Amino acid sequence: MGLEQEIAKRRTFGIISHPDAGKTTLTEKLLLFGGAIQKAGAVKSSKIRDHARSDWMEIEKQRGISVATSVMGFTYDDVKINLLDTPGHQDFAEDTYRTLTAVDSVIMVIDCVKGVEIQTEKLMEVCRMRNTPVICFINKLDREGRDPFELLDEIEEKLRIKVRPLSWPISMGKTFKGVYSLYEKNLHLFTPSKQTVEEGIEIQDISDARLDAYIGENYAKQLRADVELIEAVYPEFVVDDYLAGKVAPVFFGSAVNNFGVKELLDTFIRIAPPPQPRATTARLVSPDEGRFTGFVFKIHANMDPKHRNRIAFVRVCSGKFERGSNYFHVRQDRALRFSNATAFMAQDRETVDEAWPGDIVGIYDTGNLKIGDTLTEGERLTYTGIPSFSPEIFKEVINLDAMKTKQLEKGLLQLMEEGVAQLFTFVLGNKKVVGTVGALQFEVIQFRLKHEYGATVQFAPQNIYKACWISSDNPKKLQEFVESKQRHIARDKEDKLVFMAESRAWLQMVQENFPDIKFHFTSEY
Ligand code: G4P
C-alpha cells in the first residue's frame, strides 16, 4: 500500500473528559469493537481511586501502567485507529494538553447528570487553539440526567462551540427507551445491561406509526416534538464545519451498557479527519510528502535510577518512519539512529519496522530528546503548536545540600525536559521557581531529585498568579518594561522573557498601563 492509502485509512484521536464521566469505559468499548481486547475490564483505569488521591507514588505507578496504554492502536472496518490516552488525574493535565497536540480529532465525553465540568472546559480551550474537530458523547443516559436541550445549551455556552445533535435520547434514567439517530434515521432501543449491539430499526419518517408501537404513544409524541424543535433550531450538519472545529456533532448513549457506542464509532470513522498538514517554523508540511518528519509530544521516564532510559513518543507527521534509519534531530543539529523503535498496540508493545503519518512510535532515549523536538530527513524545520501553558502553582526551589548543586541542576533540567513541570529563573538573583498545574508534582519532583540525582530540595510557596510570556513590536518599550518590572521578570527554559504576575487584578492593571506589551498565556505566540 502506498503512502496516500496509508494516510487515508488512519484516524488518530484522543478522548477527553472530566474524571468519572466515562472515558475509560468508552475506551474499553471502542477497543472491544476493534477486537483489540477480548473482554471488559481489560483496560486499566488511568483514573486514581479515591483512597489514593494523595498518594502520588500510586499515581506514578498508574502512569507506569499507562505507558502500555498510552497509544491504543486497533483496526475497525479497515480503518487504522490510534487512540491516544490522556491522564485522568487533573494534576497531570499538562500531559493531556501536550497529547492533544498529537491528535487529529477528539471525542469529548460529558456526563449527562453533571453536564460540562471544569476540566472539560480547560481541555476544550486547548482543542480550540488548533481548531481540533470535536465529537461529543453525552454519557450515562441510563441515569436521571439533565434535560438534553439544556445540556446542549450549556456545551455551546461553556465550551464556546456550536453543537449539532446527530442522535436524540428518548427519555432517560429508569425510563430510558433508546436513541433516535437523526443522521441515519433509525431507532435504537435500550435494554439495560445488554451488551450486544442490535441493528437500528429504520424509521425514515418520524410520523411513522411504528414509533408509537416501539416506544409508546407518549414518548413518541415527545420525540416528534423534540425532533421538530431540533430541525428548527439547529442548522443541517455540515461535515466541513465539524472538520474546521466550528461545530461539534453530538451523540447520546451509555458507555457502560455499550449503548450508542457503535453508532459513535461508525460515524467517527466516516467523518473524523485522517492526518492533516501541520505547521512548522518553515512551512506547512503535508502528510503525503515522501520524506519523514515527526515531533516528540511526550516523554516517559523510567523511575528506576539503574535504568535511566526514557521513552519518547513521536508523532509521525509525514513520509514513512523506518526503524534503524538515521534521522536529523533539528534542535541538536545532528543525525541520530533509531534502532529501537516501538509501536503501541492496545495492551502491548511491539517493535515496528515502519510507521506512517498519524502513527505514534516510541523511541528509547538516553537524554537526547525533549518535548517539542522535531525529527526530519535533513530539513531544518520545527513543528509548532506544542506550547507550554502557564502553570497554576509556583514554588521556589531551595537547595538544601550545597554539595549537590550540579546534580540538582542536572536533575531539574531533565525533569523539565520530560515535562514534569516548568522552570522559571528570575533575572534578578537567579531565583529558580518551579511552576506546575497540580500540587502533586512538587512531591514527585522532590522524590525524584532525591532518588535519581541525590539532590535534596525544599519548596517555598510563591505569591504568583500566572506566568505571562511577554513580547512587543517595539524592542525599546519591551526593554523599558523589563527594567521597570525587574523583580517580576524571569526566563523560561528557552530563555524567553516571562512576566510573573502576582494577581489577576494586578496583571490587568499592568496590561492597561503598558499597552505596547503583549502578554501571552502560552509559550508560543
Ligand atoms: P473516567 O475514565 O472518565 O474517569 O470514567 P470511568 O470510565 O472510569 O467511569 C466512571 C464511573 O462511571 C464508573 O463507575 C463507570 O462504571 C461509570 N459509568 C461509565 N459509563 C456509564 C454509564 O453509561 N452509565 C452509568 N450509570 N455509569 C457509567 P465506578 O463505580 O466509579 O467504577 P466501576 O466500579 O463501575 O468500575
XYZ file of C-alpha atoms and ligand atoms in Angstrom:
561
model
C 0.000 0.000 0.000
C 1.294 3.443 -0.843
C 1.713 6.455 1.394
C -1.565 8.051 0.328
C -3.626 4.961 1.119
C -1.895 4.552 4.473
C -2.755 8.150 5.353
C -6.341 7.871 4.161
C -7.064 4.924 6.437
C -5.647 6.424 9.634
C -7.524 8.227 12.400
C -5.526 9.486 15.377
C -7.601 10.863 18.204
C -7.912 11.336 21.937
C -10.798 11.094 24.380
C -11.164 13.955 26.797
C -13.464 14.289 29.756
C -13.711 15.384 33.317
C -12.677 12.478 35.591
C -15.531 9.996 36.104
C -17.540 10.977 33.040
C -16.760 7.597 31.462
C -13.584 7.946 29.398
C -12.115 4.615 30.497
C -15.400 2.800 29.961
C -15.829 4.261 26.490
C -12.210 3.459 25.598
C -12.787 -0.120 26.581
C -15.922 -0.450 24.497
C -14.169 1.035 21.476
C -11.313 -1.438 21.892
C -13.798 -4.295 22.127
C -15.300 -3.227 18.805
C -11.837 -3.069 17.324
C -11.121 -6.578 18.583
C -8.093 -5.159 20.366
C -9.207 -6.636 23.672
C -11.404 -9.623 24.304
C -13.248 -8.820 27.471
C -14.416 -5.949 29.576
C -12.189 -4.897 32.447
C -9.016 -5.219 30.426
C -8.306 -1.511 30.281
C -6.787 -0.229 33.464
C -8.409 2.912 34.577
C -5.921 5.737 34.422
C -8.091 7.376 36.993
C -6.867 7.391 40.536
C -9.195 5.816 43.028
C -10.333 7.993 45.891
C -8.230 6.346 48.537
C -5.108 7.037 46.510
C -5.827 10.612 45.648
C -2.986 11.956 47.726
C -0.664 9.067 47.092
C 1.454 10.188 44.191
C 3.567 7.002 44.175
C 0.375 5.204 43.347
C -0.239 7.749 40.650
C 3.229 7.257 39.219
C 2.605 3.522 39.191
C -0.606 4.133 37.338
C 1.272 6.308 34.908
C 3.707 3.445 34.502
C 0.839 1.168 33.607
C -0.468 3.801 31.324
C 2.697 3.699 29.202
C 1.343 0.485 27.770
C -1.973 2.127 27.097
C -0.513 5.466 26.046
C -1.414 4.686 22.491
C -4.001 2.093 21.709
C -3.903 1.042 18.114
C -6.704 -1.002 16.615
C -8.386 -1.642 13.322
C -12.089 -1.226 12.727
C -13.748 -1.594 9.364
C -10.361 -1.389 7.682
C -9.530 1.884 9.383
C -6.381 2.011 11.493
C -7.304 3.874 14.634
C -4.761 5.297 17.074
C -6.351 6.283 20.345
C -4.039 8.389 22.485
C -4.691 8.082 26.175
C -4.703 11.105 28.413
C -4.126 11.010 32.169
C -7.254 11.111 34.228
C -5.798 12.943 37.188
C -6.082 16.654 36.738
C -2.732 17.345 38.329
C -1.291 15.835 35.186
C -3.410 17.993 32.894
C -0.303 19.359 31.224
C 0.384 15.829 29.877
C -3.096 15.852 28.436
C -2.613 19.273 26.839
C 0.503 18.025 25.108
C -1.082 14.787 23.968
C -3.789 16.864 22.311
C -1.114 18.429 20.093
C -0.524 14.987 18.567
C -4.117 14.084 17.653
C -6.178 14.976 14.614
C -9.513 14.950 16.403
C -11.128 14.463 19.771
C -14.111 12.704 21.310
C -15.385 14.539 24.336
C -17.340 12.618 26.960
C -19.854 14.515 29.068
C -21.774 13.091 31.983
C -25.477 13.833 31.416
C -26.029 14.281 35.150
C -23.160 16.672 35.743
C -23.038 18.492 32.435
C -19.947 20.433 31.400
C -17.332 20.317 34.145
C -14.281 22.454 34.683
C -11.660 20.049 33.326
C -13.591 19.704 30.080
C -13.645 23.471 29.727
C -9.875 23.649 30.043
C -9.317 20.835 27.587
C -11.653 22.448 25.097
C -9.525 25.600 25.257
C -6.577 23.515 24.121
C -8.600 21.976 21.275
C -9.664 25.419 20.183
C -6.063 26.567 19.780
C -5.647 24.198 16.851
C -9.309 24.066 15.777
C -9.307 20.359 16.533
C -12.544 18.714 15.374
C -14.615 17.518 18.331
C -17.389 14.920 18.586
C -19.405 14.984 21.817
C -20.671 11.857 23.503
C -23.189 12.558 26.243
C -22.924 9.574 28.535
C -24.877 7.817 31.297
C -28.334 8.205 29.787
C -29.365 5.269 31.987
C -29.284 7.798 34.828
C -31.650 10.636 35.562
C -29.721 13.391 33.869
C -30.344 16.946 32.834
C -32.643 17.968 30.028
C -30.824 17.287 26.720
C -31.606 20.731 25.287
C -30.251 22.313 28.425
C -27.082 20.225 28.124
C -26.589 21.326 24.531
C -27.025 24.966 25.530
C -24.509 24.507 28.279
C -21.961 22.992 25.882
C -22.402 25.900 23.488
C -22.082 28.422 26.252
C -19.313 26.968 28.392
C -17.265 25.328 25.676
C -17.914 28.031 23.128
C -18.565 25.662 20.255
C -21.711 25.206 18.196
C -23.332 21.798 18.520
C -25.488 19.680 16.249
C -27.203 16.604 17.722
C -26.954 13.611 15.403
C -28.887 11.366 17.742
C -31.572 12.113 20.288
C -32.437 10.363 23.549
C -35.914 9.110 24.258
C -36.392 9.779 27.949
C -33.601 8.871 30.378
C -32.851 7.148 33.659
C -35.252 4.376 34.615
C -37.488 5.089 31.651
C -34.700 5.470 29.074
C -36.060 3.986 25.867
C -33.180 4.471 23.476
C -31.976 6.942 20.886
C -33.236 8.033 17.526
C -30.490 8.691 15.002
C -31.221 11.927 13.203
C -28.434 11.148 10.781
C -29.209 7.552 9.890
C -32.949 7.926 10.551
C -33.172 4.835 12.670
C -34.205 3.870 16.155
C -32.064 2.042 18.692
C -33.918 0.592 21.618
C -32.252 0.373 25.002
C -32.239 -2.728 27.182
C -30.340 -2.234 30.441
C -27.072 -4.200 30.811
C -27.451 -5.862 27.461
C -24.028 -5.514 25.889
C -24.821 -6.806 22.437
C -25.461 -4.315 19.705
C -28.667 -4.546 17.737
C -29.188 -3.174 14.298
C -31.174 0.051 14.296
C -34.806 -0.027 13.206
C -35.148 2.134 10.161
C -37.736 4.874 10.649
C -37.288 7.396 7.875
C -40.323 9.428 8.749
C -40.709 10.398 12.370
C -44.510 10.398 11.989
C -44.348 6.640 11.207
C -46.932 4.909 13.447
C -44.443 2.102 14.222
C -42.692 4.567 16.507
C -45.710 4.537 18.836
C -45.629 0.772 18.889
C -41.938 0.624 19.777
C -41.693 3.298 22.444
C -45.279 4.065 23.398
C -47.508 6.912 22.386
C -46.336 9.481 24.911
C -42.637 9.046 24.250
C -43.277 9.025 20.511
C -45.143 12.304 20.824
C -42.331 13.820 22.839
C -39.713 12.596 20.351
C -41.640 14.109 17.447
C -41.839 17.425 19.249
C -38.133 17.305 20.119
C -37.096 16.449 16.569
C -39.236 19.244 15.200
C -37.551 21.675 17.569
C -34.062 20.377 16.705
C -34.674 20.733 12.980
C -35.930 24.266 13.566
C -33.163 25.392 15.903
C -30.029 23.651 14.666
C -28.786 24.040 11.104
C -28.116 20.938 8.982
C -24.964 19.119 9.975
C -22.119 20.050 7.611
C -19.053 17.807 7.845
C -16.724 20.617 6.781
C -17.857 22.749 9.718
C -17.014 19.879 12.032
C -13.617 19.453 10.347
C -12.936 23.151 10.798
C -13.640 22.840 14.531
C -16.724 25.041 14.264
C -19.466 22.538 15.035
C -19.418 19.516 17.318
C -21.798 16.706 16.381
C -23.418 15.233 19.495
C -24.325 11.631 20.319
C -26.143 10.288 23.345
C -25.603 6.899 24.940
C -24.475 4.827 27.861
C -20.909 3.569 27.626
C -21.201 1.056 30.434
C -24.181 -0.536 28.693
C -22.389 -0.414 25.348
C -25.272 1.643 24.081
C -24.730 4.263 21.404
C -21.030 3.428 21.180
C -21.140 1.619 17.852
C -23.045 4.469 16.219
C -20.447 6.855 17.591
C -17.609 4.743 16.211
C -19.286 4.241 12.822
C -19.781 7.963 12.424
C -16.321 8.685 13.755
C -14.537 6.614 11.119
C -16.663 8.205 8.426
C -16.240 11.852 9.335
C -13.113 12.162 11.519
C -10.112 13.576 9.678
C -7.137 11.490 8.566
C -3.699 13.001 9.347
C -3.663 16.639 8.343
C -0.965 19.057 7.179
C 0.847 20.651 10.112
C 2.553 23.958 10.680
C 6.277 24.259 11.226
C 8.591 27.228 11.625
C 9.487 26.923 7.945
C 6.317 25.885 6.136
C 3.196 23.732 6.211
C 4.136 20.054 5.940
C 1.700 17.737 4.226
C 1.490 14.125 5.431
C 1.854 12.794 1.888
C 5.296 14.285 1.437
C 7.708 11.440 0.832
C 10.230 12.449 3.467
C 9.710 11.539 7.103
C 9.062 14.225 9.695
C 7.703 13.931 13.222
C 7.815 15.515 16.651
C 8.120 14.449 20.279
C 4.996 15.213 22.305
C 5.575 13.155 25.411
C 8.432 11.642 27.338
C 8.005 8.886 29.819
C 10.857 8.395 32.236
C 11.829 5.183 33.855
C 11.890 5.969 37.528
C 14.386 3.240 38.281
C 17.730 5.078 38.654
C 19.570 1.981 37.385
C 17.728 2.190 34.103
C 17.718 5.819 33.264
C 16.268 5.316 29.787
C 13.139 7.080 28.782
C 10.599 6.595 26.048
C 9.991 9.499 23.740
C 6.666 9.399 21.939
C 6.983 10.634 18.385
C 4.024 11.505 16.220
C 4.758 10.752 12.582
C 3.606 13.749 10.524
C 4.817 12.974 7.010
C 6.503 10.247 4.997
C 7.468 6.882 6.353
C 9.384 6.216 9.555
C 11.772 3.298 9.226
C 13.439 1.619 12.131
C 17.203 1.661 12.011
C 17.329 4.786 9.866
C 19.227 7.909 10.722
C 17.061 10.921 11.299
C 18.012 14.525 11.725
C 17.491 15.945 15.202
C 16.832 19.566 14.311
C 17.464 21.134 17.725
C 20.747 19.310 18.212
C 21.656 19.779 14.562
C 22.841 16.199 14.107
C 21.731 12.820 12.872
C 20.527 10.180 15.323
C 20.000 6.497 14.670
C 16.797 4.921 15.963
C 17.283 1.216 16.051
C 14.904 0.553 18.887
C 11.524 1.895 17.908
C 8.303 0.563 19.318
C 4.723 0.648 18.146
C 1.920 0.687 20.604
C -0.944 -1.725 20.442
C -3.877 -1.963 22.787
C -2.073 -3.832 25.509
C 1.436 -4.500 24.490
C 4.217 -3.004 22.541
C 5.890 -4.453 19.553
C 8.908 -3.478 17.574
C 7.952 -1.665 14.429
C 9.869 -1.577 11.228
C 7.879 1.216 9.715
C 5.255 3.731 10.708
C 3.075 6.129 8.744
C 1.614 9.592 9.285
C -0.766 9.538 12.228
C 1.133 6.692 13.914
C 2.965 7.106 17.177
C 6.317 5.462 17.667
C 8.057 5.024 20.982
C 11.771 5.656 20.901
C 14.124 4.641 23.676
C 16.194 7.641 24.521
C 19.033 8.327 26.895
C 18.531 12.051 27.140
C 18.775 13.453 23.625
C 15.126 14.161 23.096
C 12.776 16.571 24.778
C 9.182 17.581 24.281
C 8.689 19.639 21.164
C 11.752 18.252 19.334
C 11.388 17.690 15.613
C 12.958 14.849 13.615
C 13.323 15.049 9.837
C 15.304 13.551 6.977
C 17.557 16.583 6.990
C 15.323 19.602 6.545
C 15.656 22.301 9.188
C 12.130 22.881 10.386
C 10.446 22.682 13.759
C 6.844 21.753 14.399
C 4.902 24.498 16.125
C 1.747 24.196 18.157
C 3.336 22.359 21.090
C 3.398 25.244 23.568
C 3.894 25.366 27.299
C 0.868 26.687 29.140
C 1.024 28.980 32.112
C 1.251 26.819 35.237
C -1.093 27.410 38.156
C 1.065 26.766 41.218
C 4.512 28.262 41.692
C 7.171 27.431 44.264
C 10.783 28.399 44.717
C 13.302 25.562 44.692
C 15.535 25.711 47.747
C 18.684 23.644 47.618
C 19.320 22.016 50.979
C 22.635 20.436 50.053
C 25.143 22.819 48.508
C 27.460 19.917 47.691
C 24.882 18.603 45.242
C 24.251 21.784 43.277
C 25.412 20.244 39.996
C 23.218 17.184 40.454
C 20.278 19.407 41.311
C 20.707 21.441 38.147
C 21.005 18.357 36.003
C 18.018 16.721 37.668
C 15.857 19.801 37.343
C 16.789 20.185 33.699
C 15.936 16.591 32.883
C 12.657 16.614 34.773
C 11.669 19.799 32.976
C 12.557 18.205 29.631
C 10.214 15.378 30.449
C 7.537 17.975 31.021
C 7.009 17.209 34.722
C 6.904 20.953 35.420
C 8.244 24.245 34.138
C 11.226 26.118 35.462
C 11.424 29.898 35.558
C 14.657 31.612 36.500
C 14.274 35.153 37.776
C 16.627 37.625 36.143
C 17.324 39.255 39.475
C 19.158 36.981 41.900
C 18.795 33.849 39.752
C 15.915 32.579 41.901
C 14.538 29.317 40.483
C 10.795 28.856 40.565
C 9.015 25.696 39.507
C 5.507 26.006 38.089
C 3.028 23.134 37.821
C -0.620 22.516 37.094
C -1.158 20.389 40.190
C 0.212 20.195 43.706
C 1.284 16.569 43.359
C 4.130 17.351 41.007
C 6.096 19.009 43.798
C 6.170 15.753 45.699
C 7.124 13.937 42.516
C 9.967 16.366 41.838
C 11.252 16.282 45.412
C 11.257 12.491 45.476
C 12.810 12.052 42.076
C 15.546 14.639 42.673
C 16.495 12.785 45.825
C 16.328 9.250 44.472
C 17.557 9.728 40.962
C 20.012 12.598 41.360
C 20.886 12.645 45.051
C 19.761 16.251 45.460
C 17.736 17.421 48.450
C 15.323 20.278 47.965
C 12.527 22.087 49.669
C 9.875 24.257 48.099
C 8.838 27.699 49.258
C 5.401 28.940 48.179
C 5.396 31.984 45.922
C 2.828 34.643 45.529
C 2.419 34.246 41.774
C -0.858 34.064 39.889
C 0.301 33.488 36.317
C 3.350 33.299 34.113
C 2.837 35.535 31.073
C 5.225 35.332 28.168
C 5.837 38.881 27.003
C 6.668 40.423 23.654
C 6.363 43.758 21.915
C 6.668 45.147 18.403
C 8.730 47.870 19.972
C 12.000 46.493 21.459
C 12.636 49.723 23.335
C 9.282 49.544 25.116
C 9.934 45.920 25.997
C 13.286 46.849 27.464
C 11.662 49.639 29.479
C 9.001 47.280 30.759
C 11.566 44.681 31.783
C 13.541 47.323 33.628
C 10.565 48.774 35.439
C 9.276 45.350 36.499
C 12.636 43.720 37.053
C 11.663 41.945 40.253
C 8.899 40.101 38.401
C 10.743 39.088 35.272
C 12.018 35.584 34.704
C 13.226 33.454 31.808
C 11.745 30.121 30.779
C 13.682 27.063 29.580
C 14.108 28.582 26.155
C 15.295 31.849 27.598
C 12.048 33.574 26.676
C 11.015 36.542 28.816
C 8.197 35.889 31.259
C 6.317 38.291 33.482
C 5.326 36.651 36.771
C 2.055 38.325 37.741
C 1.079 38.308 41.397
C -2.663 38.586 40.991
C -5.328 38.860 38.369
C -6.158 42.436 39.319
C -2.544 43.497 39.243
C -1.991 41.816 35.883
C -4.979 43.682 34.493
C -3.606 46.964 35.766
C -0.166 46.288 34.301
C -1.752 45.332 30.975
C -3.617 48.640 30.928
C -0.552 50.644 31.905
C 1.672 49.056 29.271
C -0.385 48.885 26.081
C 2.716 48.229 23.945
C 3.458 44.989 25.708
C 1.735 41.780 24.660
C 1.012 39.264 27.407
C 0.679 35.632 26.298
C -0.558 32.709 28.357
C 1.269 30.082 26.329
C 4.906 29.981 25.285
C 4.076 30.061 21.566
C 2.821 33.313 20.241
P -13.237 8.168 33.665
O -12.277 7.257 32.955
O -13.764 9.260 32.794
O -12.753 8.669 34.965
O -14.554 7.329 33.999
P -14.816 5.755 34.058
O -14.941 5.184 32.699
O -13.853 5.117 34.995
O -16.277 5.789 34.665
C -16.579 6.366 35.907
C -17.734 5.644 36.550
O -18.898 5.837 35.740
C -17.514 4.145 36.646
O -18.158 3.726 37.822
C -18.262 3.620 35.440
O -18.683 2.302 35.586
C -19.435 4.567 35.399
N -20.044 4.674 34.068
C -19.458 4.753 32.860
N -20.385 4.821 31.875
C -21.589 4.775 32.479
C -22.936 4.771 32.002
O -23.225 4.841 30.824
N -23.913 4.723 32.957
C -23.643 4.638 34.285
N -24.673 4.571 35.117
N -22.398 4.609 34.764
C -21.376 4.675 33.879
P -17.390 3.439 39.167
O -18.401 2.974 40.144
O -16.546 4.594 39.523
O -16.390 2.324 38.779
P -16.676 0.803 38.464
O -16.523 0.169 39.790
O -18.036 0.692 37.886
O -15.586 0.486 37.510
